[in-house]
Structure formats: C-alpha cells, structure tokens
PDB file of C-alpha atoms in Angstrom:
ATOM      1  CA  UNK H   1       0.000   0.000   0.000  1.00  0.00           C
ATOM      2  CA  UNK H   2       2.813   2.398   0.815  1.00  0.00           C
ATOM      3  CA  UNK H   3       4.656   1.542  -2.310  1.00  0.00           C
ATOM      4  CA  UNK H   4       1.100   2.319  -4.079  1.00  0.00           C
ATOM      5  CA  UNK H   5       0.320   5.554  -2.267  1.00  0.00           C
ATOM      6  CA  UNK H   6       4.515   7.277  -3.447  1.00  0.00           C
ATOM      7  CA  UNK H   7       4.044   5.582  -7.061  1.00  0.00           C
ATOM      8  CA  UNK H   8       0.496   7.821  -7.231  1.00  0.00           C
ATOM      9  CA  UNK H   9       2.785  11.105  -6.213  1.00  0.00           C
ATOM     10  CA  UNK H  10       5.473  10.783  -8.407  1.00  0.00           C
ATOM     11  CA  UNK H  11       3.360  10.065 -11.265  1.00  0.00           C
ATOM     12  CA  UNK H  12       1.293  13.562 -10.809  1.00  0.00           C
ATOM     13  CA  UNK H  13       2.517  16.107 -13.615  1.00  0.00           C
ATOM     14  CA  UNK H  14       5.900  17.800 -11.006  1.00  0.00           C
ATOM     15  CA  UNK H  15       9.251  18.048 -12.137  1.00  0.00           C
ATOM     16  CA  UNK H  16      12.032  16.946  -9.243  1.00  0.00           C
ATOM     17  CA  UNK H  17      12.154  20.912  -8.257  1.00  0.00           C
ATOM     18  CA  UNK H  18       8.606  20.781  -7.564  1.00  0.00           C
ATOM     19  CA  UNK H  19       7.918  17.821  -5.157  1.00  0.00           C
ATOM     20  CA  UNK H  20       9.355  17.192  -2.222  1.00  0.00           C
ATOM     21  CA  UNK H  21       7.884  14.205  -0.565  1.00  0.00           C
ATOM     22  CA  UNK H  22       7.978  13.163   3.219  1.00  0.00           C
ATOM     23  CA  UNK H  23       7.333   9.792   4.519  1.00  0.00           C
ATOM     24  CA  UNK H  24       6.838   9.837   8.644  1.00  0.00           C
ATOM     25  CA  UNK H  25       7.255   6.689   9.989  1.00  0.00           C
ATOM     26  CA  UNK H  26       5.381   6.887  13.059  1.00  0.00           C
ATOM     27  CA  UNK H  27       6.805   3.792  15.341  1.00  0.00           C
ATOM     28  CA  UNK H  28       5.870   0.643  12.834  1.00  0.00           C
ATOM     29  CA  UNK H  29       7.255  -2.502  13.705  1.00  0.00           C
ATOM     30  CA  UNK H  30       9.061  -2.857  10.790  1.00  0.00           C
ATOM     31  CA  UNK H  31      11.155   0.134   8.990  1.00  0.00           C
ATOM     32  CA  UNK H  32       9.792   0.958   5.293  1.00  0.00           C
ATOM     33  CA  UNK H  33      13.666   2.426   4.844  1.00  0.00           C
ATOM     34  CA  UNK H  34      14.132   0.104   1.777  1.00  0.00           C
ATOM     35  CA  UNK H  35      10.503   0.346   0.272  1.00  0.00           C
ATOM     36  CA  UNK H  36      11.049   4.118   0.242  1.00  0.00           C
ATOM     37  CA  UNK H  37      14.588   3.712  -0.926  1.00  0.00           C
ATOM     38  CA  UNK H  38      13.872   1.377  -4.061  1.00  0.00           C
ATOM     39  CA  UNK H  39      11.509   3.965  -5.088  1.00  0.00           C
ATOM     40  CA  UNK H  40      12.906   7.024  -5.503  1.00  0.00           C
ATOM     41  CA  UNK H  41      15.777   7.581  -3.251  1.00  0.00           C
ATOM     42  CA  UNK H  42      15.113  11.606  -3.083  1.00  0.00           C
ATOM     43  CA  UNK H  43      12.180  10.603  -0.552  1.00  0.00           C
ATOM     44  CA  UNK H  44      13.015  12.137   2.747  1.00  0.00           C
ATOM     45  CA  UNK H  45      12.308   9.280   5.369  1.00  0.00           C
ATOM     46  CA  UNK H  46      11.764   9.830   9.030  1.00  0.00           C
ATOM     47  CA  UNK H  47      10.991   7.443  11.776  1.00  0.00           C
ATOM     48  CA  UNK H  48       9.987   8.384  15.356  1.00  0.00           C
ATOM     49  CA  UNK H  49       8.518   6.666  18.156  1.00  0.00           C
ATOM     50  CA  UNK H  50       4.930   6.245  18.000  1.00  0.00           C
ATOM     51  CA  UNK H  51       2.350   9.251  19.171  1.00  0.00           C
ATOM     52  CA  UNK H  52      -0.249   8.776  16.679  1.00  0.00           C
ATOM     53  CA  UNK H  53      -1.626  10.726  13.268  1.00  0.00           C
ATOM     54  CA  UNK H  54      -1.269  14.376  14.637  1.00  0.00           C
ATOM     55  CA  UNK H  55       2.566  13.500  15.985  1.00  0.00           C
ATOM     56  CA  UNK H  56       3.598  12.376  12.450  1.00  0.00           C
ATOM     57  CA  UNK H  57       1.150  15.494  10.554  1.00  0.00           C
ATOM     58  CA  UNK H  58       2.858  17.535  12.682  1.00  0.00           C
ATOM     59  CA  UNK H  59       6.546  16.453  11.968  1.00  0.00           C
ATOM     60  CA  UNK H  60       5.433  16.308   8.339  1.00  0.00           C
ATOM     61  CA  UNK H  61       4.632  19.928   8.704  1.00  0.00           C
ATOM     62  CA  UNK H  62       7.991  21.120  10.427  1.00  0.00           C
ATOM     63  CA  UNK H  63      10.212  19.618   7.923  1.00  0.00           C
ATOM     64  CA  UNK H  64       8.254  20.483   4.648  1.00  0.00           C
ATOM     65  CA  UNK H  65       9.808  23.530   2.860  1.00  0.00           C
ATOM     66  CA  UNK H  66       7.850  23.959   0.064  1.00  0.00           C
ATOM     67  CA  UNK H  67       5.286  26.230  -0.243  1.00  0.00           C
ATOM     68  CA  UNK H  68       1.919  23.737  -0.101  1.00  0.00           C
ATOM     69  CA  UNK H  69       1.416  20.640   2.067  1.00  0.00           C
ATOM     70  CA  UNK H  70      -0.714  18.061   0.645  1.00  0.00           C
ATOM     71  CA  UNK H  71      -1.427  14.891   3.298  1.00  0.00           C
ATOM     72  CA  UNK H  72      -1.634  11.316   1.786  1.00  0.00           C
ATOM     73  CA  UNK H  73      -2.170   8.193   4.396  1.00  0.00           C
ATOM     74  CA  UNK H  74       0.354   5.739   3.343  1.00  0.00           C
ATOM     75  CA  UNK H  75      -2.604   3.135   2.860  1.00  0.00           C
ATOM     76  CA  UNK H  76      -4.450   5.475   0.749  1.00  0.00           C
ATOM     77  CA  UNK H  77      -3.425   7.172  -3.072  1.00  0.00           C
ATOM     78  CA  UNK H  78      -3.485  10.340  -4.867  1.00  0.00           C
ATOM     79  CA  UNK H  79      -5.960   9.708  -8.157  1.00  0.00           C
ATOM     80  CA  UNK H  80      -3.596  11.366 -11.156  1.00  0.00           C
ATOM     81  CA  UNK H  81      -5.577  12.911 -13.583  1.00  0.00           C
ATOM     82  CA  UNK H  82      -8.112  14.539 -11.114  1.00  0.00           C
ATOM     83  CA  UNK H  83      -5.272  15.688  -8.840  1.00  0.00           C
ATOM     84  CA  UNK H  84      -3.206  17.200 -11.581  1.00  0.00           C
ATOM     85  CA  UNK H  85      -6.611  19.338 -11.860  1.00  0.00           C
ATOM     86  CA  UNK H  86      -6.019  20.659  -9.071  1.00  0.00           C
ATOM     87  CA  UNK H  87      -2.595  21.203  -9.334  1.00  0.00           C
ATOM     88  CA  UNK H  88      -3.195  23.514 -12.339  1.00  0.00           C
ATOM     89  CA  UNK H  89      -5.930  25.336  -9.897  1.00  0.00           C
ATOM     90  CA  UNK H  90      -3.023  25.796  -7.866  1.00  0.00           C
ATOM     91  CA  UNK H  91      -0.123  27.003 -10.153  1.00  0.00           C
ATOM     92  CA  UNK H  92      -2.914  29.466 -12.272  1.00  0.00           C
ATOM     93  CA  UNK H  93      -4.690  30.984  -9.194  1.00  0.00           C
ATOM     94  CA  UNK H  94      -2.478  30.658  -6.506  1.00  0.00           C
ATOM     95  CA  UNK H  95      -5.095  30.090  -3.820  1.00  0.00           C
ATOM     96  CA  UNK H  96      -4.513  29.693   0.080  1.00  0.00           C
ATOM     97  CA  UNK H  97      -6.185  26.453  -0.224  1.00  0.00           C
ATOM     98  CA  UNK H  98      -8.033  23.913  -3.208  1.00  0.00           C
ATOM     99  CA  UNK H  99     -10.635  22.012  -1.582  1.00  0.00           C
ATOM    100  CA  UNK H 100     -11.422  18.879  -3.325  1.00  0.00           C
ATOM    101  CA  UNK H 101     -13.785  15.364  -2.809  1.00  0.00           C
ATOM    102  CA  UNK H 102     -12.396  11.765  -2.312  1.00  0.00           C
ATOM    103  CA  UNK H 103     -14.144   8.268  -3.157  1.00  0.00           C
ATOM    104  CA  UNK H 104     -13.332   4.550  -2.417  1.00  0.00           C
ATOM    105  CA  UNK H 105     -12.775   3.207  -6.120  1.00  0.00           C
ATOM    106  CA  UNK H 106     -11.229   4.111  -8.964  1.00  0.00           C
ATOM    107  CA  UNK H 107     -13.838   5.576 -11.236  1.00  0.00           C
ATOM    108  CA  UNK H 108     -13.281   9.562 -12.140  1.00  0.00           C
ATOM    109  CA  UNK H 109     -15.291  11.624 -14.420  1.00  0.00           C
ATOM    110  CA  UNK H 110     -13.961  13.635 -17.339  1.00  0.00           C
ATOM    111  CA  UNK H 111     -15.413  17.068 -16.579  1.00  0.00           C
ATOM    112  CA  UNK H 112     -15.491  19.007 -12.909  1.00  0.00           C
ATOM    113  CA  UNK H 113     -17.702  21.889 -11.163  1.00  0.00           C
ATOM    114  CA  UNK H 114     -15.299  24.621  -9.123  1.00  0.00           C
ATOM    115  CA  UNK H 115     -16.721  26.948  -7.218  1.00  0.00           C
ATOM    116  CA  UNK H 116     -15.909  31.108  -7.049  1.00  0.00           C
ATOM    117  CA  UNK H 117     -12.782  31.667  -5.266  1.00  0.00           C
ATOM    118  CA  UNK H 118     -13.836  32.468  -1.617  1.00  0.00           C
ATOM    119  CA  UNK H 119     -12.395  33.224   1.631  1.00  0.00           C
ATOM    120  CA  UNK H 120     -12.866  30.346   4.561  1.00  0.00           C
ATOM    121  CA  UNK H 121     -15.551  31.817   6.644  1.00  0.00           C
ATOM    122  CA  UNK H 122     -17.730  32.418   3.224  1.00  0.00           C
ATOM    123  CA  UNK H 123     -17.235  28.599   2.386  1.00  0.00           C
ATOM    124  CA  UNK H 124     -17.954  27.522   5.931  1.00  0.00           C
ATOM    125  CA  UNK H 125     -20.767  29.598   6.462  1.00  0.00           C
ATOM    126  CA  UNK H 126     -22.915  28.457   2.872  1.00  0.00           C
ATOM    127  CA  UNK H 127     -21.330  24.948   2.330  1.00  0.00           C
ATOM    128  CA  UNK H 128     -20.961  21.362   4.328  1.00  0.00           C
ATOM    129  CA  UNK H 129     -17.406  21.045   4.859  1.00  0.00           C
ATOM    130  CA  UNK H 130     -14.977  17.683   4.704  1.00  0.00           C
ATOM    131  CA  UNK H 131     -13.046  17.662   7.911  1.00  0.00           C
ATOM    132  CA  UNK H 132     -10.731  15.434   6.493  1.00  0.00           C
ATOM    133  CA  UNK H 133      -6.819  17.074   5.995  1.00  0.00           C
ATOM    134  CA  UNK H 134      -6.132  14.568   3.108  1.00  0.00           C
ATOM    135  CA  UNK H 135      -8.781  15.857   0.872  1.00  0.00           C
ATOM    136  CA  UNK H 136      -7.210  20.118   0.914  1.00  0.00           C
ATOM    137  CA  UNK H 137      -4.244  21.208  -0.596  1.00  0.00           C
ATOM    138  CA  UNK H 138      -3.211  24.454   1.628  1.00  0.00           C
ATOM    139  CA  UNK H 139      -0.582  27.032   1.974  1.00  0.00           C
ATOM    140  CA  UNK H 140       2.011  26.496   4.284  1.00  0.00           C
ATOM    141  CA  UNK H 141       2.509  30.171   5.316  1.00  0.00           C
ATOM    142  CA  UNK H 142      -1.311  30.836   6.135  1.00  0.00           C
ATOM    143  CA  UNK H 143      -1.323  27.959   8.249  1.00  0.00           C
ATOM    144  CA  UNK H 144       1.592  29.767  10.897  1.00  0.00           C
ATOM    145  CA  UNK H 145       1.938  27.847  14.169  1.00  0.00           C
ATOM    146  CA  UNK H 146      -1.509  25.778  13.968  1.00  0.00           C
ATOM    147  CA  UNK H 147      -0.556  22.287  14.315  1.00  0.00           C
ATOM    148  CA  UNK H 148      -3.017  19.024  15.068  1.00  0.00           C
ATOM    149  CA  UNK H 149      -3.685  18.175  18.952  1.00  0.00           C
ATOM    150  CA  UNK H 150      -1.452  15.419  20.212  1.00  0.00           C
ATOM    151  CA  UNK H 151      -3.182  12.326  21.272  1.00  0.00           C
ATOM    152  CA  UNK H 152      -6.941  12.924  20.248  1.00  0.00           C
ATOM    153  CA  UNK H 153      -8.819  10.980  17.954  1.00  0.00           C
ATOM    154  CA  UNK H 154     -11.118  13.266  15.103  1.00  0.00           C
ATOM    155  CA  UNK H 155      -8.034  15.288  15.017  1.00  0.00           C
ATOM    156  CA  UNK H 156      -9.091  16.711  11.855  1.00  0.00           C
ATOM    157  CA  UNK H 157     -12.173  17.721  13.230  1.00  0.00           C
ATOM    158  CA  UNK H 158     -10.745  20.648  15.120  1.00  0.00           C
ATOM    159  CA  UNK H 159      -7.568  21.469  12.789  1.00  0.00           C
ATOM    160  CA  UNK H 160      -9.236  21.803   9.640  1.00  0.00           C
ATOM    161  CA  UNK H 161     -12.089  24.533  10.500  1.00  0.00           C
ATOM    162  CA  UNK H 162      -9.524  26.521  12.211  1.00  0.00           C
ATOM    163  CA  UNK H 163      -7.657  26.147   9.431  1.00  0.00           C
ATOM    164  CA  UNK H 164      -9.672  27.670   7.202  1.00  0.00           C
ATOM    165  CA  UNK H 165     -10.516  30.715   9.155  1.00  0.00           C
ATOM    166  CA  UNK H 166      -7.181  31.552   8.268  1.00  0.00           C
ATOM    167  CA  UNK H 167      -7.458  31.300   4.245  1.00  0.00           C
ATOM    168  CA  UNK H 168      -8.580  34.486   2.125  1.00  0.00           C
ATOM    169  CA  UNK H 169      -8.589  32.950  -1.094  1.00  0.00           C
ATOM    170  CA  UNK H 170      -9.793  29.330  -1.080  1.00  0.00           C
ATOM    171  CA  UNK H 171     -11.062  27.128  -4.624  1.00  0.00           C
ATOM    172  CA  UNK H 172     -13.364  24.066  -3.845  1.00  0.00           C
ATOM    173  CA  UNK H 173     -14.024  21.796  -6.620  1.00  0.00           C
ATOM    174  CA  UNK H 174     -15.896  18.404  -6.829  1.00  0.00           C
ATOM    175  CA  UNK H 175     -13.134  16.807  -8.682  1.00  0.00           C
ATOM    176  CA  UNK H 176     -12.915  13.255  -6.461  1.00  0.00           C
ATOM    177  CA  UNK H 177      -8.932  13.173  -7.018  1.00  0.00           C
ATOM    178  CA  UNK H 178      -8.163  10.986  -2.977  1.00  0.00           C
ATOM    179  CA  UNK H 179      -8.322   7.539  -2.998  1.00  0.00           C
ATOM    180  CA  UNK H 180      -9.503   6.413   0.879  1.00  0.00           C
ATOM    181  CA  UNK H 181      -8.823   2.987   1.379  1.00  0.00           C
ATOM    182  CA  UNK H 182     -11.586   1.751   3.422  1.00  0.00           C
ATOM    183  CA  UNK H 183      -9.635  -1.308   6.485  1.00  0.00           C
ATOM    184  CA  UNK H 184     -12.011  -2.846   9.367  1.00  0.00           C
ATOM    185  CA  UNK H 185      -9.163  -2.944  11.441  1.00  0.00           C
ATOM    186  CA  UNK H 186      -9.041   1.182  11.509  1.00  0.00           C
ATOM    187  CA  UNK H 187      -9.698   3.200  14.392  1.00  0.00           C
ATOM    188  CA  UNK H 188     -13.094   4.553  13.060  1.00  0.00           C
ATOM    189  CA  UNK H 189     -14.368   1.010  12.372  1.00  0.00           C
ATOM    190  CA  UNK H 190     -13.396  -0.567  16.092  1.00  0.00           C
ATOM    191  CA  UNK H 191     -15.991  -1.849  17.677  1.00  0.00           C
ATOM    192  CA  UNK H 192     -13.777  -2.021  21.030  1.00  0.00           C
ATOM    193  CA  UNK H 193     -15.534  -0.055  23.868  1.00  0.00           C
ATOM    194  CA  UNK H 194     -13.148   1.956  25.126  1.00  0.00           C
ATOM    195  CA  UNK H 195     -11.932   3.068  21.587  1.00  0.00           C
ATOM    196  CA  UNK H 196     -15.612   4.398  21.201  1.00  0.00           C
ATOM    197  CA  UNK H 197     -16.069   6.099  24.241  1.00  0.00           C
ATOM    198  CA  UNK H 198     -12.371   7.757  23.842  1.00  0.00           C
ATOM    199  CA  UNK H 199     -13.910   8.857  19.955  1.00  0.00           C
ATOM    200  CA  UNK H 200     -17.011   9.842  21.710  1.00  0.00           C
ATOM    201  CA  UNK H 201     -15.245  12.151  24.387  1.00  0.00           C
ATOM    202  CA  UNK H 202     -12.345  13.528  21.984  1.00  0.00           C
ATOM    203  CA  UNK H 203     -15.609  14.616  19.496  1.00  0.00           C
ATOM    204  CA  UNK H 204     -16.980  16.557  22.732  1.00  0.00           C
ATOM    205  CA  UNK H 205     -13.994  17.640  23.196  1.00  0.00           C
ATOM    206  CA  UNK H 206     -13.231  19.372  20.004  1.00  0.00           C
ATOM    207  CA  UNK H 207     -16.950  20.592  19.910  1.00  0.00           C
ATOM    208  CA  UNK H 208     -16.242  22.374  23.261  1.00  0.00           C
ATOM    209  CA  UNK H 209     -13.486  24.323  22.544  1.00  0.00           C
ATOM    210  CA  UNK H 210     -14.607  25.430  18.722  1.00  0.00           C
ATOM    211  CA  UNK H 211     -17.709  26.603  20.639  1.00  0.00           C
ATOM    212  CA  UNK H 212     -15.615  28.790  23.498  1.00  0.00           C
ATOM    213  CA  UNK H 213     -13.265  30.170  20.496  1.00  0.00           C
ATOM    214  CA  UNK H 214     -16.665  31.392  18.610  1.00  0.00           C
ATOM    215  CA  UNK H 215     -17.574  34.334  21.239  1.00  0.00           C
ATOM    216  CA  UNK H 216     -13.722  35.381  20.386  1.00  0.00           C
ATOM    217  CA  UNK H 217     -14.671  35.697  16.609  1.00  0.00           C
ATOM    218  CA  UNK H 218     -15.490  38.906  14.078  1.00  0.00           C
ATOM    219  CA  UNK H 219     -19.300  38.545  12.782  1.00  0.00           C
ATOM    220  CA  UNK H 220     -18.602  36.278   9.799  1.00  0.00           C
ATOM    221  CA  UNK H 221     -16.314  34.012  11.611  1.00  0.00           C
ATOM    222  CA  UNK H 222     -18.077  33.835  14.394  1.00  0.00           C
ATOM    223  CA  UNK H 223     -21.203  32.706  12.224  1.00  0.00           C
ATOM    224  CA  UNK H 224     -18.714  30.202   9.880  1.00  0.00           C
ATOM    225  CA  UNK H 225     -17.746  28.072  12.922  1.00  0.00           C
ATOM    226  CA  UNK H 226     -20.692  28.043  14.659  1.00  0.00           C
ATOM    227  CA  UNK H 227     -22.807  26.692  11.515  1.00  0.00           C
ATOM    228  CA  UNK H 228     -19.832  23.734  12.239  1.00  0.00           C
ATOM    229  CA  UNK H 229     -20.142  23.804  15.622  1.00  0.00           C
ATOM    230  CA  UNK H 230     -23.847  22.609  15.133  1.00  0.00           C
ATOM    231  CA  UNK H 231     -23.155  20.123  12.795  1.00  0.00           C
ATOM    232  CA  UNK H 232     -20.659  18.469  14.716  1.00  0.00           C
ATOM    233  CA  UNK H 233     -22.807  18.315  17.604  1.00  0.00           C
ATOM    234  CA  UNK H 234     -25.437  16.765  15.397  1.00  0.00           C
ATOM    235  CA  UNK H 235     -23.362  14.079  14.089  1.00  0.00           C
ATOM    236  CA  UNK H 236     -22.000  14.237  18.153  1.00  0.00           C
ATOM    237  CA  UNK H 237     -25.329  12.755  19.222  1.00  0.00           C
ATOM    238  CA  UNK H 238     -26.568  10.771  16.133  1.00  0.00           C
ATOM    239  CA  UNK H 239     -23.110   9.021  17.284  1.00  0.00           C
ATOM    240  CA  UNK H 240     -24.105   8.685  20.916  1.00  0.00           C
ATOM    241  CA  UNK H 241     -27.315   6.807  19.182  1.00  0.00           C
ATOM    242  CA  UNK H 242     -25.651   4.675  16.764  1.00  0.00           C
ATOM    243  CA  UNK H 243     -22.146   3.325  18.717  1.00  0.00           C
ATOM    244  CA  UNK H 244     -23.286   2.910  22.010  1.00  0.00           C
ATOM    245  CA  UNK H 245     -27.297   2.597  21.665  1.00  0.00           C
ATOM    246  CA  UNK H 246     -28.450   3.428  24.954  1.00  0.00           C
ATOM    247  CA  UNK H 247     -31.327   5.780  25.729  1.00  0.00           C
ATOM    248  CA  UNK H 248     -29.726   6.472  29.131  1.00  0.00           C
ATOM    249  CA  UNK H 249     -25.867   7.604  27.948  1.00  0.00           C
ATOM    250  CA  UNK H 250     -27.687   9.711  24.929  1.00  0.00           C
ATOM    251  CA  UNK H 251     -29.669  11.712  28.164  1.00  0.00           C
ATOM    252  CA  UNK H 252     -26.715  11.914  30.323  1.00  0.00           C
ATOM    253  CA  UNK H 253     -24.531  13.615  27.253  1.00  0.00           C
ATOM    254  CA  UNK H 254     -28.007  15.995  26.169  1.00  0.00           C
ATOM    255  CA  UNK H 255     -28.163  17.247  29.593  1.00  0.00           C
ATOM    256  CA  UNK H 256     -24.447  18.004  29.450  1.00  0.00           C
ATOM    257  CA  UNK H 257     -24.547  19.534  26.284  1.00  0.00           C
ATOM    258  CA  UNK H 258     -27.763  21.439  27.046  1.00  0.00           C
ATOM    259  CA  UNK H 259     -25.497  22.964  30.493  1.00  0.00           C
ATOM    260  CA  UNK H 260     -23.370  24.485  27.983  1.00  0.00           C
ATOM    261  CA  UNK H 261     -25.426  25.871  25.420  1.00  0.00           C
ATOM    262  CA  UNK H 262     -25.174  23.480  22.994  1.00  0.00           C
ATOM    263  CA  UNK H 263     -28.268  21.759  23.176  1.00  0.00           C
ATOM    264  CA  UNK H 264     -31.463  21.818  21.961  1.00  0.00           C
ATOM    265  CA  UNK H 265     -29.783  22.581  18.220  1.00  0.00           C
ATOM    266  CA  UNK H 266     -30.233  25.790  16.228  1.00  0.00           C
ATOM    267  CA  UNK H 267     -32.759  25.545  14.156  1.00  0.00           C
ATOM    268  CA  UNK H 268     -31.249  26.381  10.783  1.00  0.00           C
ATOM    269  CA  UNK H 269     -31.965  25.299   6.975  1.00  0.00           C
ATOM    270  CA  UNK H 270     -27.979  24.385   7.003  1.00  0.00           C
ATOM    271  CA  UNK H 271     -29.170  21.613   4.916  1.00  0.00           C
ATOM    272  CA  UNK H 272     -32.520  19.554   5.259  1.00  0.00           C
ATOM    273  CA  UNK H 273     -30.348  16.525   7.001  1.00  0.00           C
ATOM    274  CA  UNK H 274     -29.543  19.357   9.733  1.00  0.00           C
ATOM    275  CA  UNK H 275     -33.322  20.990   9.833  1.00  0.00           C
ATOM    276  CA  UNK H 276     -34.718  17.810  10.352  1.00  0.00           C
ATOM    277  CA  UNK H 277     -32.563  16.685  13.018  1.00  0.00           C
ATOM    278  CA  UNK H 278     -32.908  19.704  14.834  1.00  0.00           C
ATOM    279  CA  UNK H 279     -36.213  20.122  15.077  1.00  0.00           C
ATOM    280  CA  UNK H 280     -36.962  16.162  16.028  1.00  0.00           C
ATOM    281  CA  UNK H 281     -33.905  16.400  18.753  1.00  0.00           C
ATOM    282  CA  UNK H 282     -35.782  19.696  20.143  1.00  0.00           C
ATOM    283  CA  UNK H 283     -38.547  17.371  21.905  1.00  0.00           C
ATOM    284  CA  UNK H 284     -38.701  14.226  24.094  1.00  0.00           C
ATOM    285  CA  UNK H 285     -40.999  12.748  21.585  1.00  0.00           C
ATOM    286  CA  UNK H 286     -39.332  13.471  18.404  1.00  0.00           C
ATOM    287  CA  UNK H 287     -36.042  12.271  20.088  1.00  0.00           C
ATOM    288  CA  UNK H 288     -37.370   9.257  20.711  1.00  0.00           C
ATOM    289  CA  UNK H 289     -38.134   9.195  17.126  1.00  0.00           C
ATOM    290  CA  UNK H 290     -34.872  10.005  15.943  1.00  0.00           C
ATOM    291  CA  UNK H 291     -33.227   7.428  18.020  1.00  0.00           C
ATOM    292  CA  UNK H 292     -35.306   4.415  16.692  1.00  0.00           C
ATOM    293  CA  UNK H 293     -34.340   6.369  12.789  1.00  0.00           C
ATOM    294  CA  UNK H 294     -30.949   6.473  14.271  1.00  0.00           C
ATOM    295  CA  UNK H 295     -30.580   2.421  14.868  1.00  0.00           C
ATOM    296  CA  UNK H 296     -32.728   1.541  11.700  1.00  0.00           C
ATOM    297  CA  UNK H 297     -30.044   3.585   9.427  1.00  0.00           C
ATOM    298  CA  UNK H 298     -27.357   1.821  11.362  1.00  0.00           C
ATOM    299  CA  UNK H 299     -28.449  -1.576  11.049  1.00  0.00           C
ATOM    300  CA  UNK H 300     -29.631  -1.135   7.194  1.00  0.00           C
ATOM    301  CA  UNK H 301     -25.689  -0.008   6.552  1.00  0.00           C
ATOM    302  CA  UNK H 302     -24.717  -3.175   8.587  1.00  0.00           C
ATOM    303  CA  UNK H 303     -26.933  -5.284   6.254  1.00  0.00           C
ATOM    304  CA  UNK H 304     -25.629  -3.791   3.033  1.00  0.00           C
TER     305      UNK H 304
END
C-alpha cells in the first residue's frame, strides 16, 4: 500500500524541483527504509517513536519547505488525472487552499464543477465542509503555528475549520482526485468499547473548545464556525445513538450539552439533514423518534 500511495505522487505532472515528498514513519514494527529507498531515493524518510496521526502530521509539517502541504495516508493514493486538476488550480490561481472530494474506487469523471474563489468563513458559512486534511491542498505560510492536537482521535475535526478561518482565497471543486482505502481494522471502524467512548469524548472535546473560540470571533467568523459547531454536535449525538445505543448515555450527554449551550440545536436550513434533526432532537418525543431512525439507518448499513 505504501509503495502504491509514493508511485500515485510521483506520477502527478511535477518536475524533481517541484515535489518534495515526506514519509513519517510513526513507530511501525518494521522500517519501510528500503521500500522508500527502491523507489525514488530523493524521498526524505523519518521514523519516530509512535504518538499517533497528529505526531507524524505535525513532523510532516515542520520539515516540509515547500510552499503547499498536501497529506496522503500511506494506505491510501493520490488519483492522477483529477489531482493534476487541481494542481493547475493551484499554479494558475495561486489560492490559500483547493478544496477537493475523495471516493473509495477508482472511477473519475472527465469534466469538474469549481466553485468562485472564496475566503474560509464564506465557504464555511454556505457549504458542508470535509473535515478530512487529506482531501485540501493548503498554503504552508497561512497555516503559521496551527498544528493538530497530540493524542486525540477526530483530530481533523478541530484542525481543519480553524484552518480555514485563516485562508482568504480558497477554490473548492468536486473533482474526487483521494483515494480512501476503506480497512475494518481502523480506528473509526473498532468496535472495542473503550476506543468508542475515547472517539465519543475527543468529538466533545473538540466541539467544546470550537464553541468557546466562537464568542472570540469577528461577525462572519463567528457565524462560519458556529454553523460547524452545530453540525458536529449533530453528528456528536446521532453518534451517541448509533455506537453505544443506549437511551440512558444519549440523556446523560443531552443534559451536558444542554449545560453548555449546545443543546437543543439551532434551528437552521444548514441543509434539510440538519433541519430535520434539529427540530426532532428539540422534543422528548421526536427524540425518541430520531433514536429508533438512528438504529434503523445503522443496522440497514450493517446489512448492506
């Protein structure tokens, strides 16, 4: 997979002078030194003990020296033709950041919609946004001293909304150019208890502290992160319902949320997923609804 993921970023359309690529081997039981090394031998290769995803991002970030970041898991691939899209997005408007889509096979499509160039609070405030920092290509300079939260899980979560508070010129398109390799032994598909609850707390977490920085916000920002605030606290509780499925933990974490000011939800046409949800979570009854939605959904995606 790792030999996979390099081959897909040296075949992208970058002379030698224009790629610099950085593997971060974060504590593996076996060194990928000579994987790296049969395949181009210009790839800068750094082990370190293990602390998790935002450790090796982080590293990553301090040793790059060019003037974008782009972050690929080593089990997943860049898709070439669809990235070198947005690689021309890149070198002909010079954006802060090119926001693109990902998908889980290898079918692309020949033509793709971009968007106006906008700043970061515009895009948060009309549009859903992907948390995840594999599927942006950003501007090392704008990002400054921001760096990912050691030792969290849904680090993304909190890095890339910030993020993009900081970006005055940002270019989403549709084009799916990330290959995510879907594994059932990953993090976000344990089914081990305490892995769930620690995923359930480090999502409050992040929630909680994006919803403290909001009050510190001008107008538009303020209103950008705290249309994300609300839809992370949506998909916050349809979590509660669907991982641990008890009535009694989803009332415990309402009443905390509702203590502060997080719950009941805005009610907001952010999109009609969000408007529904909102208005059913408002009551006892349409909760109750939404919970037995909640497991139906989940069991139906089980099936499938």
């Amino acid at each position: 997979m790792l030999k996979e993921c390099l081959e897909s970023i040296l075949a992208l359309t970058l002379n030698n002078k224009e790629k610099e690529i950085i593997v971060v081997d974060d504590g593996s039981t076996e060194s990928a030194l000579e994987t790296v090394r049969q395949i181009d031998d210009r790839i800068i290769y750094l082990r370190q003990p293990n602390g998790g995803l935002s450790e090796a991002r982080n590293t990553g970030m301090r040793l790059a020296k060019g003037k974008y970041i782009q972050f690929v898991d080593g089990d997943d691939r860049l898709l070439t033709s669809p990235y070198n899209h947005c690689l021309d997005l890149i070198r002909f408007k010079a954006p802060d950041m090119v926001v693109f889509d990902f998908i889980n096979n290898d079918m692309t499509h020949a033509t793709y919609r971009q968007y106006d160039t906008v700043n970061g609070a515009y895009l948060m405030r009309h549009h859903n946004i992907k948390a995840s920092a594999c599927t942006y290509i950003f501007r090392k300079e704008v990002a400054g001293e921001l760096s990912f939260t050691h030792g969290i899980y849904h680090e993304d979560e909190e890095f890339t909304p910030l993020l993009l508070l900081r970006c005055e010129k940002v270019i989403m398109t549709d084009v799916k150019a990330y290959y995510y390799r879907q594994r059932e032994q990953s993090i976000m598909n344990s089914r081990n208890r305490k892995t769930l609850i620690k995923r359930l707390n480090d999502f409050k977490w992040i929630i909680q502290k994006l919803h403290t920085l909001c009050d510190s916000l001008p107008a538009e920002e303020k209103a950008a992160l705290q249309r994300r605030v609300a839809q992370l606290t949506m998909d916050y509780l349809y979590n509660i319902m669907t991982l641990t499925q008890s009535r009694t933990h989803l009332e415990k974490e309402i009443a905390h949320l509702e203590k502060i000011g997080l719950y009941p939800l805005p009610i907001k046409n952010y999109t009609k997923k969000y408007e529904l949800f909102s208005k059913l979570s408002a009551s006892k009854r349409g909760l109750s609804l939404l919970f037995t939605i909640c497991l139906l959904h989940k069991r139906k995606k089980q099936f499938h």
